CSV table of C-alpha atoms in Angstrom, one decimal:
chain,number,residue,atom,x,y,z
A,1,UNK,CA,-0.5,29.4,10.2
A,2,UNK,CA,1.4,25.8,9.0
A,3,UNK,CA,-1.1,23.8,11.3
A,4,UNK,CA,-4.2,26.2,10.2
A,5,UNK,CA,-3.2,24.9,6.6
A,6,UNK,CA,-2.4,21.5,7.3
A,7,UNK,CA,-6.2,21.1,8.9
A,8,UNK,CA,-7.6,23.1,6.0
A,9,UNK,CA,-5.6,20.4,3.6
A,10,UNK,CA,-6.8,17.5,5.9
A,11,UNK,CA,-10.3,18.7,5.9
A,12,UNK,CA,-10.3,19.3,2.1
A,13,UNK,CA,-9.1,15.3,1.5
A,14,UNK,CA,-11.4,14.1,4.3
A,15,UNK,CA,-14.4,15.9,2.2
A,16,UNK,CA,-13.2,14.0,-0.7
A,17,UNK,CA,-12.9,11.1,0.3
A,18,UNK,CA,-16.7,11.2,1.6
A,19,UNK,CA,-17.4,12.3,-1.3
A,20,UNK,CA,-15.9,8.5,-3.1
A,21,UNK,CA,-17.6,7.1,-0.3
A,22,UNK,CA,-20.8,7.8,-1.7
A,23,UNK,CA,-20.3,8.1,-4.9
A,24,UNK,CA,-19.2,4.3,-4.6
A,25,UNK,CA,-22.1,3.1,-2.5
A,26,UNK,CA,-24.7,5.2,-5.1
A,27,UNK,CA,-23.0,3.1,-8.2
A,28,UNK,CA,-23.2,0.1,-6.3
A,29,UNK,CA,-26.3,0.4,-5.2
A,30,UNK,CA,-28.1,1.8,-7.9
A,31,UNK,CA,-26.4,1.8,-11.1
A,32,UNK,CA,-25.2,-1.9,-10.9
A,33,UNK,CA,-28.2,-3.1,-9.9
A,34,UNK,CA,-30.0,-1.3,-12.5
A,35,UNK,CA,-27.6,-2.8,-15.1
A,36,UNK,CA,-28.5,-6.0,-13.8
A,37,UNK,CA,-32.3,-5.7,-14.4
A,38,UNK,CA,-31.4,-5.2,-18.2
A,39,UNK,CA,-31.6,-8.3,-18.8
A,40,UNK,CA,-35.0,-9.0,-17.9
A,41,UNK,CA,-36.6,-5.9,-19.5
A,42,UNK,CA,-37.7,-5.9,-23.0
A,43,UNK,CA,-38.2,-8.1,-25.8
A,44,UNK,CA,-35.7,-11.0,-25.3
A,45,UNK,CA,-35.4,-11.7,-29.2
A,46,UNK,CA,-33.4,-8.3,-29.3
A,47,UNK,CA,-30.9,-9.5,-26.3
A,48,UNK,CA,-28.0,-11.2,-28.2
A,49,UNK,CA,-24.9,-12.6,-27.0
A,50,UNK,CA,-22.7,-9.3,-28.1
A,51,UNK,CA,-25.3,-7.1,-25.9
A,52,UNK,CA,-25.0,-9.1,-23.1
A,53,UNK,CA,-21.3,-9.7,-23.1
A,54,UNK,CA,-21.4,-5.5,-23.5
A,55,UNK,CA,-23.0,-5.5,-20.2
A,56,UNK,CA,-20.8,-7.8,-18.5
A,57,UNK,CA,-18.0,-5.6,-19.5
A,58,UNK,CA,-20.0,-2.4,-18.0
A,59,UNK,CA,-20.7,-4.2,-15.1
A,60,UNK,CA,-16.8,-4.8,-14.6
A,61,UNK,CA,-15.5,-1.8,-15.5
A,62,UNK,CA,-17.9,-0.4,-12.5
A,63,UNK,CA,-16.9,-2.8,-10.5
A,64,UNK,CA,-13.7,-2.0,-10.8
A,65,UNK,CA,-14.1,2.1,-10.5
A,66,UNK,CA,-16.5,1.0,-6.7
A,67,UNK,CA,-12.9,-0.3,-5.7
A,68,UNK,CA,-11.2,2.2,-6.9
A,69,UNK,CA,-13.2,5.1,-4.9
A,70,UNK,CA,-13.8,2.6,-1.3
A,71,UNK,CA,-11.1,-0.1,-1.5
A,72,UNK,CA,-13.1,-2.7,0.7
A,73,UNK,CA,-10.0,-5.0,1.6
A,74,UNK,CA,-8.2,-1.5,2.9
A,75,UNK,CA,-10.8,-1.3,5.7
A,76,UNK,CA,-10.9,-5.2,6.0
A,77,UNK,CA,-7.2,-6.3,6.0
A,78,UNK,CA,-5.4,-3.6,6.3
A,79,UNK,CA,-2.4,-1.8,4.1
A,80,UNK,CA,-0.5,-4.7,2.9
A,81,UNK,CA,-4.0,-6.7,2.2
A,82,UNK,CA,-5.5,-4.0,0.5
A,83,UNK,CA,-2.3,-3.4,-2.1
A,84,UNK,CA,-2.2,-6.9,-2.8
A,85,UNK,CA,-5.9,-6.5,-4.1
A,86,UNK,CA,-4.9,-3.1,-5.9
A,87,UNK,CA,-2.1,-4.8,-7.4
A,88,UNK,CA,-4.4,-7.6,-8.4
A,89,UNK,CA,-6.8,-5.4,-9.8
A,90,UNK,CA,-4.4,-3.6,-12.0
A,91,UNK,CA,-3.2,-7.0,-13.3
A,92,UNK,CA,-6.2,-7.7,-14.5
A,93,UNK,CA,-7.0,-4.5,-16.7
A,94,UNK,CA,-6.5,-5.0,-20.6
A,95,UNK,CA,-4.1,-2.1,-21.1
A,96,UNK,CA,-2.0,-3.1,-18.0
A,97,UNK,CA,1.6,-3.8,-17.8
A,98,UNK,CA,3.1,-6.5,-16.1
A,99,UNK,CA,2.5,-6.3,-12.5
A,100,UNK,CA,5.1,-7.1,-9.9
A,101,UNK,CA,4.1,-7.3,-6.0
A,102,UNK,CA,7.0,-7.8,-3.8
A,103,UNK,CA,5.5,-6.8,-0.4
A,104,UNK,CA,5.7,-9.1,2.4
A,105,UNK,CA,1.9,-9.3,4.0
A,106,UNK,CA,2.5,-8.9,7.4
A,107,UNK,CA,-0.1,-8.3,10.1
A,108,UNK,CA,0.8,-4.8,10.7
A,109,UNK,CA,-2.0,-2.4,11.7
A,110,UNK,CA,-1.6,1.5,11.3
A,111,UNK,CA,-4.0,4.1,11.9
A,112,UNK,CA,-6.8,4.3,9.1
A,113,UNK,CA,-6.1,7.9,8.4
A,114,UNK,CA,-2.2,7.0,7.5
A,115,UNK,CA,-3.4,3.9,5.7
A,116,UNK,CA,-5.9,5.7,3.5
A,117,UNK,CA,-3.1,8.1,2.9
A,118,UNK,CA,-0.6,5.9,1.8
A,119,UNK,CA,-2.7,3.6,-0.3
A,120,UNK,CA,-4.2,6.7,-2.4
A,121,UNK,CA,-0.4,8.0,-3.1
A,122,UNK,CA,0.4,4.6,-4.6
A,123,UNK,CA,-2.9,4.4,-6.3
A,124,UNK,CA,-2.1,7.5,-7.7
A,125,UNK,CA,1.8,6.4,-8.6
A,126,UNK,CA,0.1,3.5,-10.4
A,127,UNK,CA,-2.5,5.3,-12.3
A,128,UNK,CA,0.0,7.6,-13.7
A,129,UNK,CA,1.6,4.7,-15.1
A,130,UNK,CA,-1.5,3.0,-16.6
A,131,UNK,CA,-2.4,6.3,-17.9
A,132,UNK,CA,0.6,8.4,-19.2
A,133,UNK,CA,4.4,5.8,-18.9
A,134,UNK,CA,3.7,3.3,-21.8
A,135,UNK,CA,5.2,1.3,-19.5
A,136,UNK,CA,5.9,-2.8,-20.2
A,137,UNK,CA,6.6,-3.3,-16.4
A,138,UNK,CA,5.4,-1.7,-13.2
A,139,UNK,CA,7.1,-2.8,-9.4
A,140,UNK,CA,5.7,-2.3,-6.0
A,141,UNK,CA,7.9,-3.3,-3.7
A,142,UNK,CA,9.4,-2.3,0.0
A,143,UNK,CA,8.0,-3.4,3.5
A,144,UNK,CA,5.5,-2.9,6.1
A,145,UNK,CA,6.9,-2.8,9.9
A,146,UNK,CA,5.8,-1.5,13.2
A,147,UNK,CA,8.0,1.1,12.9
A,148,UNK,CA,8.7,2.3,9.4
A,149,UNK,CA,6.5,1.9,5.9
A,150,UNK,CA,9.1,1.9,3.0
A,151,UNK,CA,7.3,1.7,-0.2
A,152,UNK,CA,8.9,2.1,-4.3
A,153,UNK,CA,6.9,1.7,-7.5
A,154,UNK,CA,8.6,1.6,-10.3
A,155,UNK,CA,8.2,1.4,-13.9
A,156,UNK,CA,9.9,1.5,-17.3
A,157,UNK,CA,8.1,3.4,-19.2
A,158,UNK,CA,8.7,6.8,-21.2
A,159,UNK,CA,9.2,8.9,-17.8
A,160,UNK,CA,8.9,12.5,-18.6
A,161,UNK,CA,10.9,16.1,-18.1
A,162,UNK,CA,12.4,16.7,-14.7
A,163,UNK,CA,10.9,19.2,-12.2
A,164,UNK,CA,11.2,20.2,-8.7
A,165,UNK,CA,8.2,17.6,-7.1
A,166,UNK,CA,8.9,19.1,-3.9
A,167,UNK,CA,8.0,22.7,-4.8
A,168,UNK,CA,3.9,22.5,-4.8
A,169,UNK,CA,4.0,25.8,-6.6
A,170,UNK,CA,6.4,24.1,-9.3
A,171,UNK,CA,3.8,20.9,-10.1
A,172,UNK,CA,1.1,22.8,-10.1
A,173,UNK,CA,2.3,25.5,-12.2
A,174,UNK,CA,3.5,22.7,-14.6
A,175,UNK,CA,-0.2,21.0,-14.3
A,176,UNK,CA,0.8,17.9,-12.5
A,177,UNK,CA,-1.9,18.1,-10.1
A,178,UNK,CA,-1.7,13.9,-9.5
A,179,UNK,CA,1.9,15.0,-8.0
A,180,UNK,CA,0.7,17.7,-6.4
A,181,UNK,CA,-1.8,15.8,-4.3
A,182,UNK,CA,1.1,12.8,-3.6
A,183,UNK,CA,2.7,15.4,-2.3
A,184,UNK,CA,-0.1,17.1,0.5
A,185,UNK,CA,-0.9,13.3,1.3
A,186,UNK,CA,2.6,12.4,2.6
A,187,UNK,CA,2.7,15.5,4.2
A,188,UNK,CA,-0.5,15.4,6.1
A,189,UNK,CA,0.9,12.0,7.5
A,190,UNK,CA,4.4,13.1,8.2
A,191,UNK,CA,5.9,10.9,5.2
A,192,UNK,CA,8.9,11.7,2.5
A,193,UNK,CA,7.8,11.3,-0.9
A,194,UNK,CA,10.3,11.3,-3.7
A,195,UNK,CA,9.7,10.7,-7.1
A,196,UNK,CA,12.1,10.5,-9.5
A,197,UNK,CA,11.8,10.6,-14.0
A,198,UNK,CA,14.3,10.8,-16.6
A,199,UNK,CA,12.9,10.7,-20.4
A,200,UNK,CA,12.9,7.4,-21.4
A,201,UNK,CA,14.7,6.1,-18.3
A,202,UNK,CA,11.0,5.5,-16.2
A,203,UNK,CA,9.8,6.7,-13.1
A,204,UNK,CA,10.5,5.9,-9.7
A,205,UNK,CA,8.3,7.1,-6.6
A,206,UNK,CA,9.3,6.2,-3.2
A,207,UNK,CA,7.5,6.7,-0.1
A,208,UNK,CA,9.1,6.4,3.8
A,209,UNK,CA,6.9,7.1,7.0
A,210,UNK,CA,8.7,6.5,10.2
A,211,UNK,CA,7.1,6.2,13.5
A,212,UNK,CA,8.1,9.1,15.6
């Protein structure tokens, strides 16, 4: 029963990530290149500088949410490549806090599935900051070896209420769904996930994977 559940979870995050997949490649393909063509369409007397400095900030913001759902340096360079462009990315967004990468870039090659895995928990630990910690600072740090991925991101934001983050049941019931899938994620790649908030203390969410 555990191992028909953990391929009904797999399944249910591979079909979701096809589903970015192509979500990505339809933005990229067709709405970017649509907002492109703006430009050249209509009278040019009614393009001014504020309409086209709007679309340069569409065009980025799309940019931006192409990465998000098919991180190309993941595929490319690896893990430790394609957080150093995450964390870039994030550096660069408006309402961002100050960034700080401490990850050595080693050449260290895992298999994609654990990859993808990993960088999607810290994408998530790093959205939940943008979105809900208020945070002035956010830290990734830890290391990539052979043998063992040790990974923290930390903040110092607002943090929020205590609960049990290793009961499913418990964040689910208690609507953090972002948890929740952090949680299925390590699991399906044999990986301890621990995150830990006080109120007004920030969050901390560690992740260790251990080649068995």
């Amino acid at each position: 029963q555990a191992r028909r559940l953990r391929t009904l979870y797999q399944a249910d995050i591979d079909q979701q990530e096809i589903e970015r997949s192509a979500l990505a490649r339809e933005l990229h393909d067709d709405i970017l290149h649509r907002l492109g063509q703006l430009a050249t369409l209509g009278d040019q007397r009614f393009y001014t500088p504020e309409l086209d400095q709007q679309i340069q900030a569409l065009n980025d913001a799309l940019r931006r949410t192409v990465d998000g759902l098919r991180p190309p340096m993941l595929s490319t360079g690896g893990l430790a490549v394609g957080l150093e462009e995450f964390a870039h990315q994030l550096a660069e967004r408006p309402s961002a806090p100050q960034i700080q990468f401490d990850l050595p870039i080693e050449a260290q090659q895992y298999e994609p599935l654990l990859s993808q895995h990993i960088y999607r928990i810290v994408q998530e630990a790093c959205e939940n900051v943008i979105r809900h910690a208020q945070a002035n600072s956010l830290q990734i740090t830890g290391r990539l070896q052979a043998e063992e991925i040790y990974l923290v991101i930390r903040d110092d934001g607002v943090g929020f209420q205590s609960v049990d983050s290793s009961d499913l049941d418990t964040l689910l019931r208690a609507r953090h769904f972002g948890l929740a899938g952090m949680h299925e994620r390590a699991a399906l790649v044999n990986a301890d996930l621990s995150i830990n908030s006080v109120r007004g203390g920030g969050t901390e969410v560690s992740i260790r994977w251990r080649k068995h």
